[in-house]
mmCIF file of C-alpha atoms in Angstrom:
data_model
loop_
_atom_site.group_PDB
_atom_site.id
_atom_site.type_symbol
_atom_site.label_atom_id
_atom_site.label_comp_id
_atom_site.label_asym_id
_atom_site.label_seq_id
_atom_site.Cartn_x
_atom_site.Cartn_y
_atom_site.Cartn_z
ATOM 1 C CA UNK C 267 -13.079 -7.088 -31.244
ATOM 2 C CA UNK C 268 -15.401 -9.087 -33.604
ATOM 3 C CA UNK C 269 -15.635 -12.746 -33.040
ATOM 4 C CA UNK C 270 -14.552 -13.593 -36.562
ATOM 5 C CA UNK C 271 -11.311 -11.315 -36.174
ATOM 6 C CA UNK C 272 -10.081 -13.821 -33.606
ATOM 7 C CA UNK C 273 -7.915 -16.703 -34.393
ATOM 8 C CA UNK C 274 -9.106 -19.587 -32.064
ATOM 9 C CA UNK C 275 -6.921 -22.377 -30.820
ATOM 10 C CA UNK C 276 -7.515 -25.758 -28.938
ATOM 11 C CA UNK C 277 -7.130 -25.376 -24.974
ATOM 12 C CA UNK C 278 -6.116 -28.362 -22.781
ATOM 13 C CA UNK C 279 -8.648 -27.016 -19.959
ATOM 14 C CA UNK C 280 -7.247 -29.685 -17.301
ATOM 15 C CA UNK C 281 -3.897 -28.525 -17.734
ATOM 16 C CA UNK C 282 -4.796 -24.781 -17.733
ATOM 17 C CA UNK C 283 -6.984 -25.074 -14.573
ATOM 18 C CA UNK C 284 -4.212 -26.860 -12.681
ATOM 19 C CA UNK C 285 -1.466 -24.101 -13.561
ATOM 20 C CA UNK C 286 -3.979 -21.311 -12.503
ATOM 21 C CA UNK C 287 -4.422 -23.077 -9.228
ATOM 22 C CA UNK C 288 -0.934 -23.763 -8.385
ATOM 23 C CA UNK C 289 0.330 -20.171 -9.390
ATOM 24 C CA UNK C 290 -2.040 -18.026 -7.422
ATOM 25 C CA UNK C 291 -3.787 -18.034 -4.146
ATOM 26 C CA UNK C 292 -6.466 -15.692 -5.123
ATOM 27 C CA UNK C 293 -7.785 -17.497 -7.937
ATOM 28 C CA UNK C 294 -10.355 -19.972 -8.016
ATOM 29 C CA UNK C 295 -11.155 -21.977 -11.222
ATOM 30 C CA UNK C 296 -14.051 -24.174 -12.247
ATOM 31 C CA UNK C 297 -14.000 -26.591 -15.116
ATOM 32 C CA UNK C 298 -17.674 -26.854 -16.559
ATOM 33 C CA UNK C 299 -16.484 -29.468 -19.209
ATOM 34 C CA UNK C 300 -17.099 -26.836 -21.769
ATOM 35 C CA UNK C 301 -14.797 -24.315 -20.758
ATOM 36 C CA UNK C 302 -13.312 -22.569 -17.477
ATOM 37 C CA UNK C 303 -14.944 -20.122 -15.027
ATOM 38 C CA UNK C 304 -12.236 -18.044 -13.356
ATOM 39 C CA UNK C 305 -12.840 -15.723 -10.312
ATOM 40 C CA UNK C 306 -10.371 -13.838 -8.279
ATOM 41 C CA UNK C 307 -11.105 -12.917 -4.475
ATOM 42 C CA UNK C 308 -9.355 -9.547 -5.126
ATOM 43 C CA UNK C 309 -12.396 -8.681 -7.401
ATOM 44 C CA UNK C 310 -15.478 -10.569 -6.221
ATOM 45 C CA UNK C 311 -17.848 -9.790 -9.163
ATOM 46 C CA UNK C 312 -15.434 -10.138 -11.745
ATOM 47 C CA UNK C 313 -15.670 -13.734 -13.905
ATOM 48 C CA UNK C 314 -13.534 -14.791 -16.526
ATOM 49 C CA UNK C 315 -14.582 -17.430 -19.079
ATOM 50 C CA UNK C 316 -12.265 -19.457 -21.097
ATOM 51 C CA UNK C 317 -13.710 -21.416 -23.759
ATOM 52 C CA UNK C 318 -12.388 -24.607 -25.366
ATOM 53 C CA UNK C 319 -11.260 -22.796 -28.608
ATOM 54 C CA UNK C 320 -9.155 -20.466 -26.295
ATOM 55 C CA UNK C 321 -11.325 -17.364 -26.444
ATOM 56 C CA UNK C 322 -11.413 -15.340 -23.170
ATOM 57 C CA UNK C 323 -14.375 -13.322 -22.137
ATOM 58 C CA UNK C 324 -14.353 -11.269 -19.023
ATOM 59 C CA UNK C 325 -17.247 -9.535 -17.138
ATOM 60 C CA UNK C 326 -18.306 -7.826 -14.145
ATOM 61 C CA UNK C 327 -21.655 -9.579 -13.074
ATOM 62 C CA UNK C 328 -23.299 -7.361 -10.517
ATOM 63 C CA UNK C 329 -26.260 -8.859 -8.594
ATOM 64 C CA UNK C 330 -29.545 -7.039 -7.841
ATOM 65 C CA UNK C 331 -29.858 -5.387 -4.646
ATOM 66 C CA UNK C 332 -31.393 -7.003 -1.578
ATOM 67 C CA UNK C 333 -34.682 -5.689 0.143
ATOM 68 C CA UNK C 334 -32.594 -3.048 2.008
ATOM 69 C CA UNK C 335 -31.088 -1.838 -1.422
ATOM 70 C CA UNK C 336 -27.649 -3.170 -0.775
ATOM 71 C CA UNK C 337 -25.152 -5.435 -2.718
ATOM 72 C CA UNK C 338 -22.780 -7.312 -0.760
ATOM 73 C CA UNK C 339 -19.302 -5.659 -0.828
ATOM 74 C CA UNK C 340 -20.294 -2.225 -2.332
ATOM 75 C CA UNK C 341 -20.942 1.013 -0.685
ATOM 76 C CA UNK C 342 -24.179 2.845 -1.153
ATOM 77 C CA UNK C 343 -22.460 5.095 -3.938
ATOM 78 C CA UNK C 344 -21.005 1.972 -5.557
ATOM 79 C CA UNK C 345 -24.633 0.340 -5.516
ATOM 80 C CA UNK C 346 -26.043 3.451 -6.882
ATOM 81 C CA UNK C 347 -23.675 3.724 -9.867
ATOM 82 C CA UNK C 348 -24.583 0.204 -10.919
ATOM 83 C CA UNK C 349 -27.876 1.335 -10.836
ATOM 84 C CA UNK C 350 -27.010 3.770 -13.619
ATOM 85 C CA UNK C 351 -25.610 0.995 -15.975
ATOM 86 C CA UNK C 352 -27.765 -0.011 -19.005
ATOM 87 C CA UNK C 353 -26.650 -3.614 -18.007
ATOM 88 C CA UNK C 354 -25.508 -5.110 -14.584
ATOM 89 C CA UNK C 355 -23.238 -7.066 -16.596
ATOM 90 C CA UNK C 356 -20.039 -5.111 -17.864
ATOM 91 C CA UNK C 357 -18.193 -6.778 -20.593
ATOM 92 C CA UNK C 358 -14.455 -6.640 -21.248
ATOM 93 C CA UNK C 359 -12.825 -6.748 -24.771
ATOM 94 C CA UNK C 360 -12.446 -10.713 -25.346
ATOM 95 C CA UNK C 361 -9.125 -11.947 -26.406
ATOM 96 C CA UNK C 362 -7.658 -15.264 -27.385
ATOM 97 C CA UNK C 363 -5.164 -17.326 -25.728
ATOM 98 C CA UNK C 364 -2.039 -18.640 -27.723
ATOM 99 C CA UNK C 365 0.858 -20.903 -26.944
ATOM 100 C CA UNK C 366 1.182 -23.856 -24.505
ATOM 101 C CA UNK C 367 -0.374 -24.012 -21.397
ATOM 102 C CA UNK C 368 2.218 -22.286 -19.316
ATOM 103 C CA UNK C 369 2.174 -19.291 -21.674
ATOM 104 C CA UNK C 370 -1.875 -19.340 -21.570
ATOM 105 C CA UNK C 371 -1.618 -19.069 -17.611
ATOM 106 C CA UNK C 372 0.864 -16.276 -17.542
ATOM 107 C CA UNK C 373 -1.494 -14.464 -20.218
ATOM 108 C CA UNK C 374 -4.553 -14.912 -17.852
ATOM 109 C CA UNK C 375 -2.563 -14.052 -14.639
ATOM 110 C CA UNK C 376 -1.720 -10.986 -16.271
ATOM 111 C CA UNK C 377 -4.880 -10.086 -17.302
ATOM 112 C CA UNK C 378 -6.490 -10.580 -13.899
ATOM 113 C CA UNK C 379 -3.716 -8.661 -12.100
ATOM 114 C CA UNK C 380 -4.545 -5.798 -14.626
ATOM 115 C CA UNK C 381 -8.393 -6.079 -13.863
ATOM 116 C CA UNK C 382 -7.730 -6.073 -10.053
ATOM 117 C CA UNK C 383 -5.329 -3.025 -10.332
ATOM 118 C CA UNK C 384 -7.721 -0.945 -12.349
ATOM 119 C CA UNK C 385 -10.572 0.602 -10.554
ATOM 120 C CA UNK C 386 -13.732 -1.415 -10.835
ATOM 121 C CA UNK C 387 -16.549 -0.123 -12.920
ATOM 122 C CA UNK C 388 -18.797 0.347 -9.661
ATOM 123 C CA UNK C 389 -16.189 2.579 -7.924
ATOM 124 C CA UNK C 390 -16.324 5.255 -10.514
ATOM 125 C CA UNK C 391 -18.937 7.607 -9.594
ATOM 126 C CA UNK C 392 -18.931 9.885 -12.495
ATOM 127 C CA UNK C 393 -22.685 9.453 -13.357
ATOM 128 C CA UNK C 394 -23.612 10.507 -9.926
ATOM 129 C CA UNK C 395 -20.770 13.335 -9.789
ATOM 130 C CA UNK C 396 -21.275 15.036 -13.164
ATOM 131 C CA UNK C 397 -24.483 17.087 -12.317
ATOM 132 C CA UNK C 398 -22.784 18.316 -9.177
ATOM 133 C CA UNK C 399 -19.673 19.323 -11.084
ATOM 134 C CA UNK C 400 -21.736 21.154 -13.795
ATOM 135 C CA UNK C 401 -23.748 23.047 -11.294
ATOM 136 C CA UNK C 402 -21.506 23.891 -8.378
ATOM 137 C CA UNK C 403 -18.234 25.864 -8.462
ATOM 138 C CA UNK C 404 -17.829 24.778 -4.809
ATOM 139 C CA UNK C 405 -17.556 21.135 -6.046
ATOM 140 C CA UNK C 406 -15.257 22.200 -8.671
ATOM 141 C CA UNK C 407 -13.052 23.854 -6.363
ATOM 142 C CA UNK C 408 -13.146 20.696 -4.267
ATOM 143 C CA UNK C 409 -11.605 18.800 -7.181
ATOM 144 C CA UNK C 410 -8.769 21.395 -7.212
ATOM 145 C CA UNK C 411 -8.244 20.985 -3.325
ATOM 146 C CA UNK C 412 -8.353 17.244 -3.619
ATOM 147 C CA UNK C 413 -5.751 17.179 -6.484
ATOM 148 C CA UNK C 414 -3.246 19.369 -4.211
ATOM 149 C CA UNK C 415 -3.874 17.077 -1.160
ATOM 150 C CA UNK C 416 -3.126 14.051 -3.140
ATOM 151 C CA UNK C 417 0.055 15.763 -4.587
ATOM 152 C CA UNK C 418 1.175 16.599 -1.280
ATOM 153 C CA UNK C 419 1.029 13.250 -0.065
ATOM 154 C CA UNK C 420 2.912 11.889 -3.051
ATOM 155 C CA UNK C 421 5.553 14.274 -2.539
ATOM 156 C CA UNK C 422 5.905 13.709 1.314
ATOM 157 C CA UNK C 423 5.888 9.863 0.449
ATOM 158 C CA UNK C 424 7.996 9.778 -2.374
ATOM 159 C CA UNK C 425 5.685 7.399 -4.567
ATOM 160 C CA UNK C 426 2.037 6.591 -5.184
ATOM 161 C CA UNK C 427 1.681 3.522 -3.431
ATOM 162 C CA UNK C 428 -0.458 5.032 -0.354
ATOM 163 C CA UNK C 429 -2.654 6.902 -2.778
ATOM 164 C CA UNK C 430 -3.460 3.812 -4.937
ATOM 165 C CA UNK C 431 -3.503 0.935 -2.473
ATOM 166 C CA UNK C 432 -6.237 0.082 -0.153
ATOM 167 C CA UNK C 433 -9.668 1.903 -0.147
ATOM 168 C CA UNK C 434 -10.439 4.821 -2.465
ATOM 169 C CA UNK C 435 -10.116 8.140 -0.296
ATOM 170 C CA UNK C 436 -12.514 11.129 -0.918
ATOM 171 C CA UNK C 437 -10.016 12.964 -2.458
ATOM 172 C CA UNK C 438 -8.854 10.232 -4.949
ATOM 173 C CA UNK C 439 -12.701 9.509 -5.572
ATOM 174 C CA UNK C 440 -13.520 13.276 -6.447
ATOM 175 C CA UNK C 441 -10.395 13.735 -8.944
ATOM 176 C CA UNK C 442 -11.364 10.362 -10.354
ATOM 177 C CA UNK C 443 -14.757 10.762 -10.993
ATOM 178 C CA UNK C 444 -13.838 14.472 -12.678
ATOM 179 C CA UNK C 445 -11.289 12.713 -14.920
ATOM 180 C CA UNK C 446 -13.625 9.844 -16.090
ATOM 181 C CA UNK C 447 -16.048 12.838 -17.712
ATOM 182 C CA UNK C 448 -16.235 14.235 -20.948
ATOM 183 C CA UNK C 449 -14.478 17.073 -19.340
ATOM 184 C CA UNK C 450 -11.492 14.750 -18.155
ATOM 185 C CA UNK C 451 -8.850 15.792 -20.812
ATOM 186 C CA UNK C 452 -9.580 19.438 -20.205
ATOM 187 C CA UNK C 453 -9.485 19.004 -16.291
ATOM 188 C CA UNK C 454 -5.814 17.531 -16.989
ATOM 189 C CA UNK C 455 -4.807 20.259 -19.240
ATOM 190 C CA UNK C 456 -6.360 22.837 -16.752
ATOM 191 C CA UNK C 457 -4.410 21.108 -13.913
ATOM 192 C CA UNK C 458 -0.944 21.318 -16.000
ATOM 193 C CA UNK C 459 -1.952 25.017 -16.631
ATOM 194 C CA UNK C 460 -2.474 25.499 -13.004
ATOM 195 C CA UNK C 461 0.978 23.999 -12.206
ATOM 196 C CA UNK C 462 2.746 26.160 -14.844
ATOM 197 C CA UNK C 463 1.175 29.255 -13.203
ATOM 198 C CA UNK C 464 2.353 28.460 -9.687
ATOM 199 C CA UNK C 465 6.095 28.818 -11.093
ATOM 200 C CA UNK C 466 5.626 32.223 -12.235
ATOM 201 C CA UNK C 467 6.768 34.964 -9.845
ATOM 202 C CA UNK C 468 3.764 37.044 -8.792
ATOM 203 C CA UNK C 469 5.449 40.239 -9.904
ATOM 204 C CA UNK C 470 5.466 39.094 -13.417
ATOM 205 C CA UNK C 471 1.963 37.991 -13.758
ATOM 206 C CA UNK C 472 -0.298 39.540 -16.351
ATOM 207 C CA UNK C 473 -4.241 39.885 -16.179
ATOM 208 C CA UNK C 474 -4.471 36.724 -18.095
ATOM 209 C CA UNK C 475 -2.198 35.025 -15.479
ATOM 210 C CA UNK C 476 -4.615 36.150 -12.789
ATOM 211 C CA UNK C 477 -7.634 34.659 -14.559
ATOM 212 C CA UNK C 478 -6.026 31.267 -15.068
ATOM 213 C CA UNK C 479 -5.685 31.131 -11.519
ATOM 214 C CA UNK C 480 -9.084 29.773 -11.399
ATOM 215 C CA UNK C 481 -8.854 27.722 -14.377
ATOM 216 C CA UNK C 482 -9.806 24.382 -12.690
ATOM 217 C CA UNK C 483 -12.946 25.927 -10.866
ATOM 218 C CA UNK C 484 -13.963 27.701 -14.457
ATOM 219 C CA UNK C 485 -14.190 24.439 -16.393
ATOM 220 C CA UNK C 486 -17.675 23.730 -17.894
ATOM 221 C CA UNK C 487 -18.955 20.144 -17.408
ATOM 222 C CA UNK C 488 -22.340 20.856 -19.044
ATOM 223 C CA UNK C 489 -20.953 19.356 -22.238
ATOM 224 C CA UNK C 490 -22.190 22.596 -24.386
ATOM 225 C CA UNK C 491 -18.740 22.772 -26.013
ATOM 226 C CA UNK C 492 -16.401 20.212 -24.616
ATOM 227 C CA UNK C 493 -14.001 20.286 -27.890
ATOM 228 C CA UNK C 494 -13.553 23.897 -27.929
ATOM 229 C CA UNK C 495 -12.970 24.015 -24.256
ATOM 230 C CA UNK C 496 -10.414 21.233 -24.730
ATOM 231 C CA UNK C 497 -8.747 22.897 -27.742
ATOM 232 C CA UNK C 498 -8.491 26.306 -25.882
ATOM 233 C CA UNK C 499 -6.884 24.876 -22.960
ATOM 234 C CA UNK C 500 -4.093 22.568 -24.631
ATOM 235 C CA UNK C 501 -3.233 25.748 -26.768
ATOM 236 C CA UNK C 502 -2.705 27.720 -23.443
ATOM 237 C CA UNK C 503 -0.673 24.686 -21.736
ATOM 238 C CA UNK C 504 1.291 24.282 -24.641
ATOM 239 C CA UNK C 505 2.314 28.023 -24.812
ATOM 240 C CA UNK C 506 2.945 28.261 -21.342
ATOM 241 C CA UNK C 507 5.320 25.353 -20.886
ATOM 242 C CA UNK C 508 7.134 26.551 -24.106
ATOM 243 C CA UNK C 509 7.233 30.149 -23.050
ATOM 244 C CA UNK C 510 7.824 30.162 -19.071
ATOM 245 C CA UNK C 511 11.502 30.375 -18.469
ATOM 246 C CA UNK C 512 11.398 29.301 -14.691
ATOM 247 C CA UNK C 513 12.943 26.096 -14.013
ATOM 248 C CA UNK C 514 9.927 24.083 -12.751
ATOM 249 C CA UNK C 515 9.833 22.157 -9.261
ATOM 250 C CA UNK C 516 10.974 18.538 -10.727
ATOM 251 C CA UNK C 517 9.603 16.541 -7.909
ATOM 252 C CA UNK C 518 6.227 18.077 -7.825
ATOM 253 C CA UNK C 519 5.849 17.837 -11.732
ATOM 254 C CA UNK C 520 6.687 14.241 -11.407
ATOM 255 C CA UNK C 521 4.190 13.616 -8.678
ATOM 256 C CA UNK C 522 1.719 15.220 -11.389
ATOM 257 C CA UNK C 523 2.652 12.992 -14.002
ATOM 258 C CA UNK C 524 2.424 9.913 -11.675
ATOM 259 C CA UNK C 525 -0.827 10.895 -10.280
ATOM 260 C CA UNK C 526 -2.702 11.766 -13.335
ATOM 261 C CA UNK C 527 -1.003 8.845 -15.427
ATOM 262 C CA UNK C 528 -2.010 6.510 -12.574
ATOM 263 C CA UNK C 529 -5.523 7.618 -12.570
ATOM 264 C CA UNK C 530 -6.067 7.439 -16.357
ATOM 265 C CA UNK C 531 -4.247 3.968 -16.524
ATOM 266 C CA UNK C 532 -6.515 2.771 -13.823
ATOM 267 C CA UNK C 533 -9.838 3.645 -15.300
ATOM 268 C CA UNK C 534 -12.032 0.808 -16.438
ATOM 269 C CA UNK C 535 -13.033 0.381 -20.276
ATOM 270 C CA UNK C 536 -16.698 1.304 -19.693
ATOM 271 C CA UNK C 537 -15.685 4.677 -17.812
ATOM 272 C CA UNK C 538 -13.565 5.722 -20.468
ATOM 273 C CA UNK C 539 -16.224 4.750 -23.130
ATOM 274 C CA UNK C 540 -18.652 6.891 -21.230
ATOM 275 C CA UNK C 541 -16.019 9.709 -20.991
ATOM 276 C CA UNK C 542 -15.481 9.515 -24.725
ATOM 277 C CA UNK C 543 -11.745 9.217 -24.598
ATOM 278 C CA UNK C 544 -8.973 6.483 -24.821
ATOM 279 C CA UNK C 545 -6.113 6.035 -22.789
ATOM 280 C CA UNK C 546 -4.083 6.791 -26.074
ATOM 281 C CA UNK C 547 -5.976 10.287 -26.410
ATOM 282 C CA UNK C 548 -5.402 11.115 -22.875
ATOM 283 C CA UNK C 549 -1.641 10.226 -23.443
ATOM 284 C CA UNK C 550 -1.780 13.130 -25.874
ATOM 285 C CA UNK C 551 -2.303 15.610 -22.992
ATOM 286 C CA UNK C 552 -0.289 13.922 -20.405
ATOM 287 C CA UNK C 553 2.988 13.907 -22.438
ATOM 288 C CA UNK C 554 2.968 17.781 -22.027
ATOM 289 C CA UNK C 555 3.846 17.156 -18.491
ATOM 290 C CA UNK C 556 7.204 14.958 -19.562
ATOM 291 C CA UNK C 557 7.918 17.606 -22.150
ATOM 292 C CA UNK C 558 7.812 20.396 -19.231
ATOM 293 C CA UNK C 559 10.376 18.200 -17.418
ATOM 294 C CA UNK C 560 12.603 18.427 -20.218
ATOM 295 C CA UNK C 561 14.792 15.252 -20.041
ATOM 296 C CA UNK C 562 15.852 13.422 -23.266
ATOM 297 C CA UNK C 563 13.803 15.930 -25.599
ATOM 298 C CA UNK C 564 15.052 13.873 -28.588
ATOM 299 C CA UNK C 565 13.607 10.670 -27.030
ATOM 300 C CA UNK C 566 10.364 12.232 -26.092
ATOM 301 C CA UNK C 567 9.880 13.675 -29.539
ATOM 302 C CA UNK C 568 10.205 9.998 -30.859
ATOM 303 C CA UNK C 569 7.562 8.817 -28.103
ATOM 304 C CA UNK C 570 5.183 11.487 -29.436
ATOM 305 C CA UNK C 571 5.566 10.259 -32.996
ATOM 306 C CA UNK C 572 4.909 6.547 -31.872
ATOM 307 C CA UNK C 573 1.910 7.930 -29.853
ATOM 308 C CA UNK C 574 0.735 9.786 -33.140
ATOM 309 C CA UNK C 575 0.827 6.431 -35.139
ATOM 310 C CA UNK C 576 -0.891 4.679 -32.348
ATOM 311 C CA UNK C 577 -3.919 6.890 -32.167
ATOM 312 C CA UNK C 578 -4.455 8.068 -35.564
ATOM 313 C CA UNK C 579 -7.540 6.419 -36.231
ATOM 314 C CA UNK C 580 -8.931 7.780 -32.911
ATOM 315 C CA UNK C 581 -8.139 10.984 -33.397
ATOM 316 C CA UNK C 582 -9.416 11.147 -36.949
ATOM 317 C CA UNK C 583 -12.567 9.668 -35.250
ATOM 318 C CA UNK C 584 -12.651 12.337 -32.635
ATOM 319 C CA UNK C 585 -12.216 15.042 -35.177
ATOM 320 C CA UNK C 586 -15.501 14.419 -36.612
ATOM 321 C CA UNK C 587 -17.402 14.678 -33.473
ATOM 322 C CA UNK C 588 -17.783 17.386 -30.704
ATOM 323 C CA UNK C 589 -16.671 15.143 -27.874
ATOM 324 C CA UNK C 590 -12.691 15.832 -28.128
ATOM 325 C CA UNK C 591 -10.942 18.745 -28.994
ATOM 326 C CA UNK C 592 -7.483 17.499 -29.588
ATOM 327 C CA UNK C 593 -7.536 19.349 -33.097
ATOM 328 C CA UNK C 594 -5.850 16.284 -34.885
ATOM 329 C CA UNK C 595 -3.939 17.089 -37.968
ATOM 330 C CA UNK C 596 -3.375 13.570 -39.540
ATOM 331 C CA UNK C 597 -2.274 11.624 -36.362
ATOM 332 C CA UNK C 598 -0.760 14.483 -34.479
ATOM 333 C CA UNK C 599 -2.243 16.925 -32.019
ATOM 334 C CA UNK C 600 -1.255 20.396 -30.565
ATOM 335 C CA UNK C 601 0.211 18.472 -27.940
ATOM 336 C CA UNK C 602 2.436 16.126 -29.724
ATOM 337 C CA UNK C 603 3.364 18.764 -32.300
ATOM 338 C CA UNK C 604 4.669 20.950 -29.608
ATOM 339 C CA UNK C 605 6.648 18.126 -28.088
ATOM 340 C CA UNK C 606 8.240 17.099 -31.651
ATOM 341 C CA UNK C 607 9.028 20.740 -32.645
ATOM 342 C CA UNK C 608 9.807 22.534 -29.441
ATOM 343 C CA UNK C 609 11.352 22.951 -26.288
ATOM 344 C CA UNK C 610 10.152 24.002 -22.821
ATOM 345 C CA UNK C 611 10.806 27.433 -22.146
ATOM 346 C CA UNK C 612 12.983 26.776 -18.989
ATOM 347 C CA UNK C 613 15.566 24.854 -21.422
ATOM 348 C CA UNK C 614 16.172 27.690 -23.867
#
């Protein structure tokens, strides 16, 4: 957001710093006289700067590695990922504080909680993983296997708490890296197709069904035609959900929605920018999963319309590039049009 688009307000730095210190054990606040510098021990390299005019700027500030090539608190792949960044300071979008000091403190705590609940920029290793995904079908198969192991863990536990809490495991790392790529939306669509195909009895499967068994492994991560690949997969996913009459396993579909939505919502801004899509664009694909569940379709159609209005500018821009193949018509996509105009096959 351009600085001239932000309305500033005077801040009582002393009052705000006292409220922040009193409200959280993880937050440390330094008052420089010209503003506040806020750190949170849950995110060591994240610093948040609050100016006297109320403008808040946050950034991840990564130090240079030591003589052995290590950065304190980072794993080797984390350090290698930071080395791929254009700048070792990763800026977050600025915003302005409004209201009284109590309201400002709440806003800052929510901001810090949101950032610490997301993956840090150094934790998304897509820059290192993408050449492997493009070159090796074995790595792409590992993505499929990691997804299914995570799904089983979520189904067994009944929630995603264990998957997303604590250290990032190998399965989550691999799936997250693949989703945070220019092929990420196509991967989500391919996983939806894979799940719908699982519900079909083998006796009724066609030659196309047998080919779709390998849809996740067959994804092209080279960037040769990201838009065309995504458009084809979205058409296939929407057609399958609308056409397959078999009732899905609701626990499994909900687990899929929670897992994939959880990853997308936790991706940092720089990873989304590198992947070439926004959370709103991902919502156009993820809404197919809710549509397949088939509950409260009229309300879901309204949600699809709101999503179209929210992302119209993003889709218009995407429609002029080769990066995203959502095939926008106005603010709608093939996904939201299916949700607004049709029903999943099992509800017919």
